Short mmCIF file of C-alpha atoms in Angstrom, two decimals:
data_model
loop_
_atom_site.label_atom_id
_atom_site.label_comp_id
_atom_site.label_asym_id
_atom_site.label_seq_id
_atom_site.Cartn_x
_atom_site.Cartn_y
_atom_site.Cartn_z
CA UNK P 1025 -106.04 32.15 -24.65
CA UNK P 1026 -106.57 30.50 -28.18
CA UNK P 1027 -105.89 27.22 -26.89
CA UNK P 1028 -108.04 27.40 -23.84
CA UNK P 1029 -111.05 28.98 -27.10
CA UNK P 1030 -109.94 25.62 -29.26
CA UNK P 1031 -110.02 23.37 -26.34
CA UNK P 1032 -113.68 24.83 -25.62
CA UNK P 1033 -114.70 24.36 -28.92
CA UNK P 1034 -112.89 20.48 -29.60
CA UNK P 1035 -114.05 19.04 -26.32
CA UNK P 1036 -117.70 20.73 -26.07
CA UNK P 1037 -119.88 17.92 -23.77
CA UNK P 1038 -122.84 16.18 -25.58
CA UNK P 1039 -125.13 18.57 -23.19
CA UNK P 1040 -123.12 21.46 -24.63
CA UNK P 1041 -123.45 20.62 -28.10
CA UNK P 1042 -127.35 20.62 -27.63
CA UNK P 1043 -127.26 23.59 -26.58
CA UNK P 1044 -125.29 25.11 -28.83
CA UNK P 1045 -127.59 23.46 -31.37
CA UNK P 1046 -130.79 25.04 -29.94
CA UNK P 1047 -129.46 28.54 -29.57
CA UNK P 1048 -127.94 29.05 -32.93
CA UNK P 1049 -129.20 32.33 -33.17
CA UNK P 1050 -128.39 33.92 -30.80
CA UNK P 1051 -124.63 32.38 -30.99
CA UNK P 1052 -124.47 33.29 -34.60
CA UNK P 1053 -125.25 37.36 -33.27
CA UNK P 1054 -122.89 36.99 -30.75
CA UNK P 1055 -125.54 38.41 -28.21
CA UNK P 1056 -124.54 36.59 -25.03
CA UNK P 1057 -122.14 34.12 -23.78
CA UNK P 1058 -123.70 30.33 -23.93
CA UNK P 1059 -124.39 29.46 -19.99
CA UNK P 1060 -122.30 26.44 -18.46
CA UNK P 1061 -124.12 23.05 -18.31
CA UNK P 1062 -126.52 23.54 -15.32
CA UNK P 1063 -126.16 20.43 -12.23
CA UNK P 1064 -128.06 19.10 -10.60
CA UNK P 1065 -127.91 20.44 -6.77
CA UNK P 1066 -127.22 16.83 -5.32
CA UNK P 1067 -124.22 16.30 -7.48
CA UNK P 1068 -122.44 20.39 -6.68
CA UNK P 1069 -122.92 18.80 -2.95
CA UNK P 1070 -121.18 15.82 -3.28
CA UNK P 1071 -118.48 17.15 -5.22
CA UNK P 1072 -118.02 20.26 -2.31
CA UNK P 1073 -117.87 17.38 0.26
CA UNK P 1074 -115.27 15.28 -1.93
CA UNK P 1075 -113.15 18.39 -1.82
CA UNK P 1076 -113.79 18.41 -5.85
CA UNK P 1077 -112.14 21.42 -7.18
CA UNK P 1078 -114.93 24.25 -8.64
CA UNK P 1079 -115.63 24.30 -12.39
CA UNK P 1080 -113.01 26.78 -14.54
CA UNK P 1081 -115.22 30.16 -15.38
CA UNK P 1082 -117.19 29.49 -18.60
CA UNK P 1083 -115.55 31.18 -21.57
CA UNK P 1084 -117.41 33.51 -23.28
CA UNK P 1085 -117.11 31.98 -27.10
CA UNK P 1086 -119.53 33.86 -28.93
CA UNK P 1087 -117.85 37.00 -28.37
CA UNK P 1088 -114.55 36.29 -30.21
CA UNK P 1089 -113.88 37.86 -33.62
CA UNK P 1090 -113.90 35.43 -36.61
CA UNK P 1091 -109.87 36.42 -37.01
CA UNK P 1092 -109.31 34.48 -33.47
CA UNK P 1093 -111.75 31.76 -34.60
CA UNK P 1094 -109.62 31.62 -37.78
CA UNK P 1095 -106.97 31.25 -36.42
CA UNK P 1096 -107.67 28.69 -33.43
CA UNK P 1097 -109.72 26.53 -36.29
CA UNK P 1098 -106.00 26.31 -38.25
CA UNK P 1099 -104.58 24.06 -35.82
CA UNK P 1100 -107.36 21.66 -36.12
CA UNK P 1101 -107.05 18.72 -39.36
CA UNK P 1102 -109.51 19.82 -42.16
CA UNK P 1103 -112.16 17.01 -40.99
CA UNK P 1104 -112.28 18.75 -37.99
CA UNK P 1105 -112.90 21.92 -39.39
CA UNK P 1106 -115.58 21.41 -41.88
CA UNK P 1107 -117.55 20.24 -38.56
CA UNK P 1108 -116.56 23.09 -35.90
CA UNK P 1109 -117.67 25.54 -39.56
CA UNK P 1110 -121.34 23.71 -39.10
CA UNK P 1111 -121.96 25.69 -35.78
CA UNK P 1112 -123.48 28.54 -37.44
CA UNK P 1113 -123.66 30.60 -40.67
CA UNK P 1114 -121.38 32.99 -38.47
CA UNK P 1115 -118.72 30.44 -38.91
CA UNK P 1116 -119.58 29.24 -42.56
CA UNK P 1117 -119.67 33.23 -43.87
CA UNK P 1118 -117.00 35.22 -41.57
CA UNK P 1119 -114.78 31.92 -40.42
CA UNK P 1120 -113.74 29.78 -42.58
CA UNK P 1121 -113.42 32.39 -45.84
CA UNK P 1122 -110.47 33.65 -42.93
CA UNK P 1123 -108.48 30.69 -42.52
CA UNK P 1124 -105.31 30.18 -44.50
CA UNK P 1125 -103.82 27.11 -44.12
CA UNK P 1126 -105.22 23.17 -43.93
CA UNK P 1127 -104.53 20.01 -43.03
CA UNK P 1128 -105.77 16.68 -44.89
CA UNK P 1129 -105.59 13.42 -43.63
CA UNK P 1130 -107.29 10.96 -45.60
CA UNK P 1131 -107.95 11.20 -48.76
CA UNK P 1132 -111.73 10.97 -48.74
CA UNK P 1133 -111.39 14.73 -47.35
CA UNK P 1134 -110.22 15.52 -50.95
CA UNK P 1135 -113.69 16.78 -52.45
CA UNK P 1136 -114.20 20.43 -53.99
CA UNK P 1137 -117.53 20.76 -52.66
CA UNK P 1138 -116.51 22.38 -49.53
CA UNK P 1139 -113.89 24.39 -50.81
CA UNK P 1140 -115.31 26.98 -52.28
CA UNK P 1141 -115.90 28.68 -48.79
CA UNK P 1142 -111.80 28.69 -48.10
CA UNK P 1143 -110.66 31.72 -50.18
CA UNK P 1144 -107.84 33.03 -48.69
CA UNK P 1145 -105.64 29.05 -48.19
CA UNK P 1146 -102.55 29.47 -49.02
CA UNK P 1147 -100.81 26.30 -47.87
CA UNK P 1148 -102.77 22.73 -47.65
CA UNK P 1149 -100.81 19.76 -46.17
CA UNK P 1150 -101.43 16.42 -47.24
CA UNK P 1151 -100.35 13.46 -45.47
CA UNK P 1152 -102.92 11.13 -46.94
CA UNK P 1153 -100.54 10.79 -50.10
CA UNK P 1154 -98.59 7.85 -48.47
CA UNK P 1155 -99.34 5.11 -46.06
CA UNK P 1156 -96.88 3.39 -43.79
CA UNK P 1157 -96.54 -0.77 -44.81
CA UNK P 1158 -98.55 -2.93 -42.75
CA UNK P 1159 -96.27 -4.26 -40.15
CA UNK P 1160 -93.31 -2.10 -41.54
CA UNK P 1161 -93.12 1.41 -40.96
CA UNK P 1162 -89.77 1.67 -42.72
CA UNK P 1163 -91.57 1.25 -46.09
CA UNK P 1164 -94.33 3.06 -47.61
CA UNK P 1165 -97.29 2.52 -49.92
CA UNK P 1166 -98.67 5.43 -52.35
CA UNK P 1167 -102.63 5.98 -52.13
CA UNK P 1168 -103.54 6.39 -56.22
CA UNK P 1169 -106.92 7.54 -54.90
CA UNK P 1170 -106.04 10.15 -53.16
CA UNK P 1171 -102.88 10.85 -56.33
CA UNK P 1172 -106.00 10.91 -58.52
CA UNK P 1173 -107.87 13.11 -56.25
CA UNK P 1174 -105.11 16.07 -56.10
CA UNK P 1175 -105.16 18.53 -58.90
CA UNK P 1176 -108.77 19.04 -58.82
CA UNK P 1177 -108.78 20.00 -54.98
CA UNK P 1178 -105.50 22.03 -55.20
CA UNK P 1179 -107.28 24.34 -57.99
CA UNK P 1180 -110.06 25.06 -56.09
CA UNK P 1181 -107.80 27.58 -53.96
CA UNK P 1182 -106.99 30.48 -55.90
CA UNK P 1183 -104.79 32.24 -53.72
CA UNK P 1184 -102.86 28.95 -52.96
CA UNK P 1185 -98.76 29.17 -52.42
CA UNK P 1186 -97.60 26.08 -51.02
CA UNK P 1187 -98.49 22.37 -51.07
CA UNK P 1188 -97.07 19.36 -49.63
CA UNK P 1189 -97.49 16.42 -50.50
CA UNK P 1190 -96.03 13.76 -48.31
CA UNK P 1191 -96.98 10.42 -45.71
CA UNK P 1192 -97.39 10.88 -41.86
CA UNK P 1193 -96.47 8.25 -39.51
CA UNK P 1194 -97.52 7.71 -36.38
CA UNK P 1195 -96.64 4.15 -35.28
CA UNK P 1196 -93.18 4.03 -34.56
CA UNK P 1197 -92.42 5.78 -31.86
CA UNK P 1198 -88.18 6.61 -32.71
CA UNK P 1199 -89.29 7.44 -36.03
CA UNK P 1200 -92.85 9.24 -36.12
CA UNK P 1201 -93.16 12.31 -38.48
CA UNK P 1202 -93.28 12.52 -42.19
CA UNK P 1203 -91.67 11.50 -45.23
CA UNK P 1204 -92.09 11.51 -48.82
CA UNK P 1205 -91.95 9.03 -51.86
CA UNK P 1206 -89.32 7.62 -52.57
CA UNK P 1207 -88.99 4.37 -54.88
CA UNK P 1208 -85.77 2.72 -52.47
CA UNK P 1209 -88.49 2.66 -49.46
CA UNK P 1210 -91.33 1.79 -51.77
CA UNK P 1211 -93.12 -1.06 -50.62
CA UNK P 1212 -94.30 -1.76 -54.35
CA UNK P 1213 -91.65 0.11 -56.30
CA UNK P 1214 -93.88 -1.74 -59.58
CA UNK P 1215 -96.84 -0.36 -57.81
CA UNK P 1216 -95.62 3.00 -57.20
CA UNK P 1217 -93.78 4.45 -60.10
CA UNK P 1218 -96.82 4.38 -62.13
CA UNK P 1219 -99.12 6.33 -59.25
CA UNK P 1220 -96.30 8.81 -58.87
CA UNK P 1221 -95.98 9.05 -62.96
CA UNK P 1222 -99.27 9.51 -63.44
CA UNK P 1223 -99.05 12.47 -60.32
CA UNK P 1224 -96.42 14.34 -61.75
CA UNK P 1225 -97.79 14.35 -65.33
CA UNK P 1226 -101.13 15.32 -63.44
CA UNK P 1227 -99.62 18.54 -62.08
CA UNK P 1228 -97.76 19.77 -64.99
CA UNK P 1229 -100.93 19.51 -66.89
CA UNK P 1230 -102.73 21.58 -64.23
CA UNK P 1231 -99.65 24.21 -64.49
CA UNK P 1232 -99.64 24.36 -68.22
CA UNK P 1233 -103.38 24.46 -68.65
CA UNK P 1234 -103.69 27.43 -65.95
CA UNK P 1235 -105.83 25.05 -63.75
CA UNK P 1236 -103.23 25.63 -61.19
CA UNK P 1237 -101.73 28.97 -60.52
CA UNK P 1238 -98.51 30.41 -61.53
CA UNK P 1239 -98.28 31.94 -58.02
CA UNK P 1240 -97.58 29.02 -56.52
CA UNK P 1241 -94.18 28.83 -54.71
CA UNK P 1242 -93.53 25.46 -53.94
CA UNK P 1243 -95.30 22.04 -54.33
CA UNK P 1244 -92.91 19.39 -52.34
CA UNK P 1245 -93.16 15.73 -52.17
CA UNK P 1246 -93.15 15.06 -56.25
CA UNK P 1247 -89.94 12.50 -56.59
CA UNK P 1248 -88.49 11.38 -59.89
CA UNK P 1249 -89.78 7.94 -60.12
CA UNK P 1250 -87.25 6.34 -61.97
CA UNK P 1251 -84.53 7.86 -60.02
CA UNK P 1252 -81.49 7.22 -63.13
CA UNK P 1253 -80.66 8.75 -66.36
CA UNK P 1254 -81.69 7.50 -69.50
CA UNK P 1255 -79.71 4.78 -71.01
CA UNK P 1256 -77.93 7.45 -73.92
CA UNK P 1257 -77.15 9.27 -71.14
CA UNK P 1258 -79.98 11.72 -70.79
CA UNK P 1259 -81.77 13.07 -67.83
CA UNK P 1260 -85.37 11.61 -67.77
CA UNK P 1261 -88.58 12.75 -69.23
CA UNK P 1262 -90.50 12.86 -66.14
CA UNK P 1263 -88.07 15.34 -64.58
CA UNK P 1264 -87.76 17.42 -67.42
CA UNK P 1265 -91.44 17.63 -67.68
CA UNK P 1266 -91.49 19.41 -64.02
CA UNK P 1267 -89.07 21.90 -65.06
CA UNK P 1268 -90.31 22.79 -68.01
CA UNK P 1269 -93.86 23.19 -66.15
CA UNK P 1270 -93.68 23.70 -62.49
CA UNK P 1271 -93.54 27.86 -61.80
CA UNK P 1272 -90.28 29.25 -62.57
CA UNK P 1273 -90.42 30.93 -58.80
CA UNK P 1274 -90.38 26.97 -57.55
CA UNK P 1275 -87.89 25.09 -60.30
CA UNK P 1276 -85.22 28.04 -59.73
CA UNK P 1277 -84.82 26.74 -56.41
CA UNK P 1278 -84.73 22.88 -57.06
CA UNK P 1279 -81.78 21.09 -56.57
CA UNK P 1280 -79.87 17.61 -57.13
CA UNK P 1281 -81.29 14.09 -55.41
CA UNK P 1282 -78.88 14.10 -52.81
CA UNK P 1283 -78.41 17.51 -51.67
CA UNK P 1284 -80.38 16.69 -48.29
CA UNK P 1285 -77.66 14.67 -47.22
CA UNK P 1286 -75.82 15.59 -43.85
CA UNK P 1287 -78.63 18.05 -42.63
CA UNK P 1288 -80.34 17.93 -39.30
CA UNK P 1289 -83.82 18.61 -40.70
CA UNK P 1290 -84.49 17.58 -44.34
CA UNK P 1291 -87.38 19.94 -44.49
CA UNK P 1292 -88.95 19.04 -48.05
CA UNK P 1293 -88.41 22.89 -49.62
CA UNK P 1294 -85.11 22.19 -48.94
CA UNK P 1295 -84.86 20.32 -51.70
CA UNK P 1296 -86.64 18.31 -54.55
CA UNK P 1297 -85.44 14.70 -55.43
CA UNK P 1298 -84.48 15.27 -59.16
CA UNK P 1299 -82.01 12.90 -61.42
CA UNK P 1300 -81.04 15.96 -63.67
CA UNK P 1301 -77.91 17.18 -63.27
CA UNK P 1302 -77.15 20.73 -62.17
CA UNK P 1303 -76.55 21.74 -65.56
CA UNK P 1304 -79.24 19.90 -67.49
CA UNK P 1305 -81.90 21.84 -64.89
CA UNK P 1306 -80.40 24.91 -65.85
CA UNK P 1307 -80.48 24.48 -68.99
CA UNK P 1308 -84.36 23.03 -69.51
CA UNK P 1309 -84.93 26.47 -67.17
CA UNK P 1310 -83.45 28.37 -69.79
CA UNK P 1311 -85.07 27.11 -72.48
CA UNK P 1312 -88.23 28.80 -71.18
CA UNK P 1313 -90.13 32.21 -71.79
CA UNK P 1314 -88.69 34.39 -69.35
CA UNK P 1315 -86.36 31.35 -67.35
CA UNK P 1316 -82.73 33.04 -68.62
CA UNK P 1317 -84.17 37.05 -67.32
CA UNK P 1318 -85.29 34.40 -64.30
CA UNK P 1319 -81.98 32.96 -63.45
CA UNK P 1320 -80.15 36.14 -62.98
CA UNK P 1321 -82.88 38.07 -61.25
CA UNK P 1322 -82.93 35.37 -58.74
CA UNK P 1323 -79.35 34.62 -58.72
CA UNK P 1324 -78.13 36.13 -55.25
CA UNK P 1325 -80.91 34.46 -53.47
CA UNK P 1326 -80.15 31.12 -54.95
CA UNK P 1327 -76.64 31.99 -53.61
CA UNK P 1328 -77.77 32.27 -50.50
CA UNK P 1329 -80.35 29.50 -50.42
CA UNK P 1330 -77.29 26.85 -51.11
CA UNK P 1331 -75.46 28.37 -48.70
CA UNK P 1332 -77.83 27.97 -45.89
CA UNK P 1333 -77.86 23.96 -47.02
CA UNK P 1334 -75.25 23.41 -44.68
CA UNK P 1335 -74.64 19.50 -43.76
CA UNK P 1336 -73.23 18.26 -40.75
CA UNK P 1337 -71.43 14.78 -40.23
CA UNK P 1338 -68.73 12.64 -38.25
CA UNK P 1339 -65.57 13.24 -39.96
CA UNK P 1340 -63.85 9.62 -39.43
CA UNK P 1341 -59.85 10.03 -38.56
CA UNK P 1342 -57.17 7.36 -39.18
CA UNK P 1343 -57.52 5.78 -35.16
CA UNK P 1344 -61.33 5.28 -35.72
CA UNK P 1345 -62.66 8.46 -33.84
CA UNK P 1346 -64.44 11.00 -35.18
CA UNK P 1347 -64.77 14.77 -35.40
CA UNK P 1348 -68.20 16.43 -36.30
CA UNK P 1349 -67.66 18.79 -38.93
CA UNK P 1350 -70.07 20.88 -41.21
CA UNK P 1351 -69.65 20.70 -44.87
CA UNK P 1352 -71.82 21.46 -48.18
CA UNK P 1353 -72.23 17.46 -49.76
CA UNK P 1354 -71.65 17.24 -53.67
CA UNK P 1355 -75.22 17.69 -54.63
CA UNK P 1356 -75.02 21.67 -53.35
CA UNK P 1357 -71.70 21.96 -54.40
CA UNK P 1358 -72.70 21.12 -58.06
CA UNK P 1359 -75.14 23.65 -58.15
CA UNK P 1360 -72.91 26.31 -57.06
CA UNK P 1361 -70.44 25.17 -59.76
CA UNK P 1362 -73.16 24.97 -62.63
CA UNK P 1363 -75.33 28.47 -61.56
CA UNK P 1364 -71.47 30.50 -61.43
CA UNK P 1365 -70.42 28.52 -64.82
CA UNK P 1366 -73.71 29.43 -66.12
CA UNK P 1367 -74.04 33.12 -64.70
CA UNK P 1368 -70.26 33.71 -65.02
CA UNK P 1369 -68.57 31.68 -66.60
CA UNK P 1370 -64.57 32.68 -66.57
CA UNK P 1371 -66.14 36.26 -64.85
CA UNK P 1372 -65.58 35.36 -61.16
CA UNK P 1373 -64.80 38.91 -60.51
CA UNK P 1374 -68.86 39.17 -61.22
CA UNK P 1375 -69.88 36.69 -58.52
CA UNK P 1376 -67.92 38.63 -56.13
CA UNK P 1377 -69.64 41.93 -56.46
CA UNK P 1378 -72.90 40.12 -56.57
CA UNK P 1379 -72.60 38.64 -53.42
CA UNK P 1380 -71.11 39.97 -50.04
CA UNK P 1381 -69.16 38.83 -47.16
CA UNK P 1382 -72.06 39.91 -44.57
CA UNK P 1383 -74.64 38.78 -46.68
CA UNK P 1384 -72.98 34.93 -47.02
CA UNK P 1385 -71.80 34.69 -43.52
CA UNK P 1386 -75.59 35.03 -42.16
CA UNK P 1387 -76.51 32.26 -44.76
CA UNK P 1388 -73.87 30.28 -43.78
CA UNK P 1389 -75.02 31.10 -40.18
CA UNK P 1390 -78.79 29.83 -40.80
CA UNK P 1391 -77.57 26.36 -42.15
CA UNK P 1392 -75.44 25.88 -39.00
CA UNK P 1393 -78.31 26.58 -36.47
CA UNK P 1394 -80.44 24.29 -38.19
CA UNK P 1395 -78.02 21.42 -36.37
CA UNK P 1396 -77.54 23.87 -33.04
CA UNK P 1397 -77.86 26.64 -31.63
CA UNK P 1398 -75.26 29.92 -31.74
CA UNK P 1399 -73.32 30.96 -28.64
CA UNK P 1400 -71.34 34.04 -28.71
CA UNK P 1401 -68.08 33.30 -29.47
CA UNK P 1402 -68.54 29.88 -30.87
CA UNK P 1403 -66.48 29.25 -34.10
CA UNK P 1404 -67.92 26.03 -35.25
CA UNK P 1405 -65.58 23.35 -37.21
CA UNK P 1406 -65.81 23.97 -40.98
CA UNK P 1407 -64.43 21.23 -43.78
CA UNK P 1408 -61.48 23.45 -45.82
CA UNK P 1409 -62.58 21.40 -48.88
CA UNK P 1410 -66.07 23.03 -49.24
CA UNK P 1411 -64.94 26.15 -48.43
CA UNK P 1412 -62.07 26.31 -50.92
CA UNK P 1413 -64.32 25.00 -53.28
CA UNK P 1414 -66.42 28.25 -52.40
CA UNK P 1415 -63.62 30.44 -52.83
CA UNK P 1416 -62.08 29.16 -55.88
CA UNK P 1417 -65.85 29.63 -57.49
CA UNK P 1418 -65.54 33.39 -56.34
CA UNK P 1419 -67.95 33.51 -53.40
CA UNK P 1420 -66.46 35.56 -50.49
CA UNK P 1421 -66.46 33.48 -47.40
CA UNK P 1422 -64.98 34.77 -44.20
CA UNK P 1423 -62.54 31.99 -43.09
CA UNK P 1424 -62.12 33.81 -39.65
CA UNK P 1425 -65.46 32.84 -38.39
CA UNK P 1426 -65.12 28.94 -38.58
CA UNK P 1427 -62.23 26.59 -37.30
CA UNK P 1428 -61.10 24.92 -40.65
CA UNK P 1429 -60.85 21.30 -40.05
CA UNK P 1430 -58.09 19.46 -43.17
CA UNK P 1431 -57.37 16.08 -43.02
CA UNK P 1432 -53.21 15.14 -42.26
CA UNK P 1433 -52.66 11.97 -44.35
CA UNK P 1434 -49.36 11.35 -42.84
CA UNK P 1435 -50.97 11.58 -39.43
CA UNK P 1436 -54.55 10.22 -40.56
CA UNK P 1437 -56.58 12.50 -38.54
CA UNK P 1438 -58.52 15.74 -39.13
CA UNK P 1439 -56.47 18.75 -38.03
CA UNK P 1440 -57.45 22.53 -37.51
CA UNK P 1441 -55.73 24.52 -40.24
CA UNK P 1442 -52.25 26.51 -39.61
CA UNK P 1443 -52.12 24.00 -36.07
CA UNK P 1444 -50.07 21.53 -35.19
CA UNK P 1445 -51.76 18.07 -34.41
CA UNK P 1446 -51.09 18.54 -30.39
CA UNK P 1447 -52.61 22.08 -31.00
CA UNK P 1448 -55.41 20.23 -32.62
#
């Protein structure tokens, strides 16, 4: 039923929309239904003899609640809804102050004037941030207008949670969907460090001023520009500047550049493309009010949230085969080592009674249907070098649930554990 409403309200004819223009009123008191388009008798004769099918019953759309309008109106791109909100004040008073989530497309849509009306967003998606290349949709160009145009829009929405702030292509077919910066698929790396500099100073200004809210959860798509430590060894400025100002609920749950690797679905709060180390994040969280008290309130569900980051790959043997296998890459498995050094360091014993078999298992679980779906039954093939590496830190993983897959170097070929190679 709500996409039969939105289709009625996104394809309305021009004849329809006249209507609906004269007889504001009495759509804006929801007093009766608008009547179809009348026709001509002529025309409902020749369709009848053409064996034309008979018109769908009109939909009554002035009767729906603003929730259902709400929500119908959040699958449409923000352009789209700042028009459908022009119907009537009915829409601009009980509408749009409902909807919670939007969707911007180009960055001329980025203007505060409108915005006052959407109180309750919570999440806005921008894919105006990045552009594909002309004529290359492997590389990417970053829009400074619309970099320049962020902040001010985001703190207009004061119950906001989530932002993302990425590119959407549309051109190539095999690889359509988003992405987000990233200076090796730059198409100006010169061009873009400075837009994406000038970004991420831009919204740790608008978190320490209190222009931007401390209740937001997660703003993905920021990426370290440079990308490399400092040349005495250091992480990088720009970095530390994020974790020092980004919300603690959203920098406790950062992780390495590189810990996307091997998963199905990169999804961008997966991760956020830092050069700091494991340790030298910790740290700079640490070193804030509150960020210690922070750390270990939060420390089980970071547990869990690394162990969900479960990466799948072809495990190559000796012969030239291969043997898919799920693993944790040495991004995630840095920031188990540095939280359980810094948490627990020589107090395993701890990180044991923290966590719990159950409680890991399921994480483990949600990683491995991000690549496929569970069958009963179905043990799927685990690398015994990430989960060793588990145990040894002190998180209790039950071994009986996967097939451990070790490599043989004198037969140079991935074996299940405790069976022979014929077994295997």
């Amino acid at each position: 039923q709500v996409v039969s409403w939105y289709s009625e309200l996104s394809f309305l004819s021009e004849e329809r929309r006249a209507m609906v223009k004269t007889r504001r009123k009495t759509y804006a008191d929801d007093a009766v239904a608008l009547p179809p388009t009348k026709r001509c008798k002529a025309e409902a004769e020749e369709d009848a003899a053409g064996g034309a099918e008979p018109e769908p019953a009109p939909v009554n759309i002035g009767c729906l609640p603003p929730e259902m309008w709400a929500l119908a109106l959040e699958f449409l791109l923000y352009e789209e809804v700042l028009r459908s909100c022009t119907v009537s004040k009915n829409f601009l008073h009980d509408v749009m102050p409902r909807i919670t989530r939007i969707c911007i497309m180009h960055s001329r849509e980025l203007h505060v004037a409108p915005t006052g009306r959407f109180k309750n967003v919570t999440l806005v998606n921008m894919f105006c941030l990045l552009q594909c290349s002309p004529g290359n949709c492997s590389l990417h160009t970053i829009d400074a207008d619309a970099a320049g145009r962020i902040v001010p829009f985001l703190s207009r929405f004061p119950k906001l949670e989530e932002s993302n702030l990425l590119g959407l292509c549309e051109h190539d077919v095999e690889d359509s969907g988003w992405y987000q910066y990233e200076p090796e698929t730059c198409a100006s790396p010169e061009e873009g460090r400075p837009v994406m500099t000038s970004l991420i100073h831009s919204l740790c200004g608008g978190f320490r001023s209190g222009l931007l809210s401390q209740g937001v959860k997660a703003v993905n798509g920021p990426t370290c520009p440079r990308r490399e430590p400092n040349a005495d060894g250091t992480g990088c400025e720009h970095c530390k500047m994020m974790v020092h100002a980004f919300p603690l609920d959203t920098v406790v749950y950062w992780q390495h550049h590189g810990s996307e690797e091997g998963l199905s679905e990169p999804y961008a709060d997966f991760y956020n493309s830092l050069c700091l180390t494991s340790s030298e994040r910790l740290e700079c969280i640490a070193e804030r009010p509150g960020g210690k008290e922070m750390l270990k309130k939060k420390a089980k569900d970071i547990f869990e949230h690394l162990l969900s980051c479960v990466a799948k790959g072809p495990a190559e043997n000796q012969d030239g085969t291969t043997t898919d296998v799920y693993f944790y890459n040495e991004a995630v498995l840095s920031d188990f080592v540095a939280l359980a050094d810094y948490l627990f360091k020589n107090r395993p014993s701890q990180l044991n009674r923290l966590l719990n078999v159950d409680d890991c298992l399921d994480s483990i679980w949600e990683g491995v249907e991000m690549h496929e779906e569970r069958k009963e039954g179905y043990r799927p093939h685990f690398s015994t070098v990430s989960l060793d590496e588990l145990a040894d830190i002190g998180i209790p993983i039950a071994m009986s649930a996967f097939r451990i897959l070790d490599y043989k170097e004198d037969v140079g070929k991935w074996v299940h554990r405790g069976e022979t190679e014929e077994s295997a």
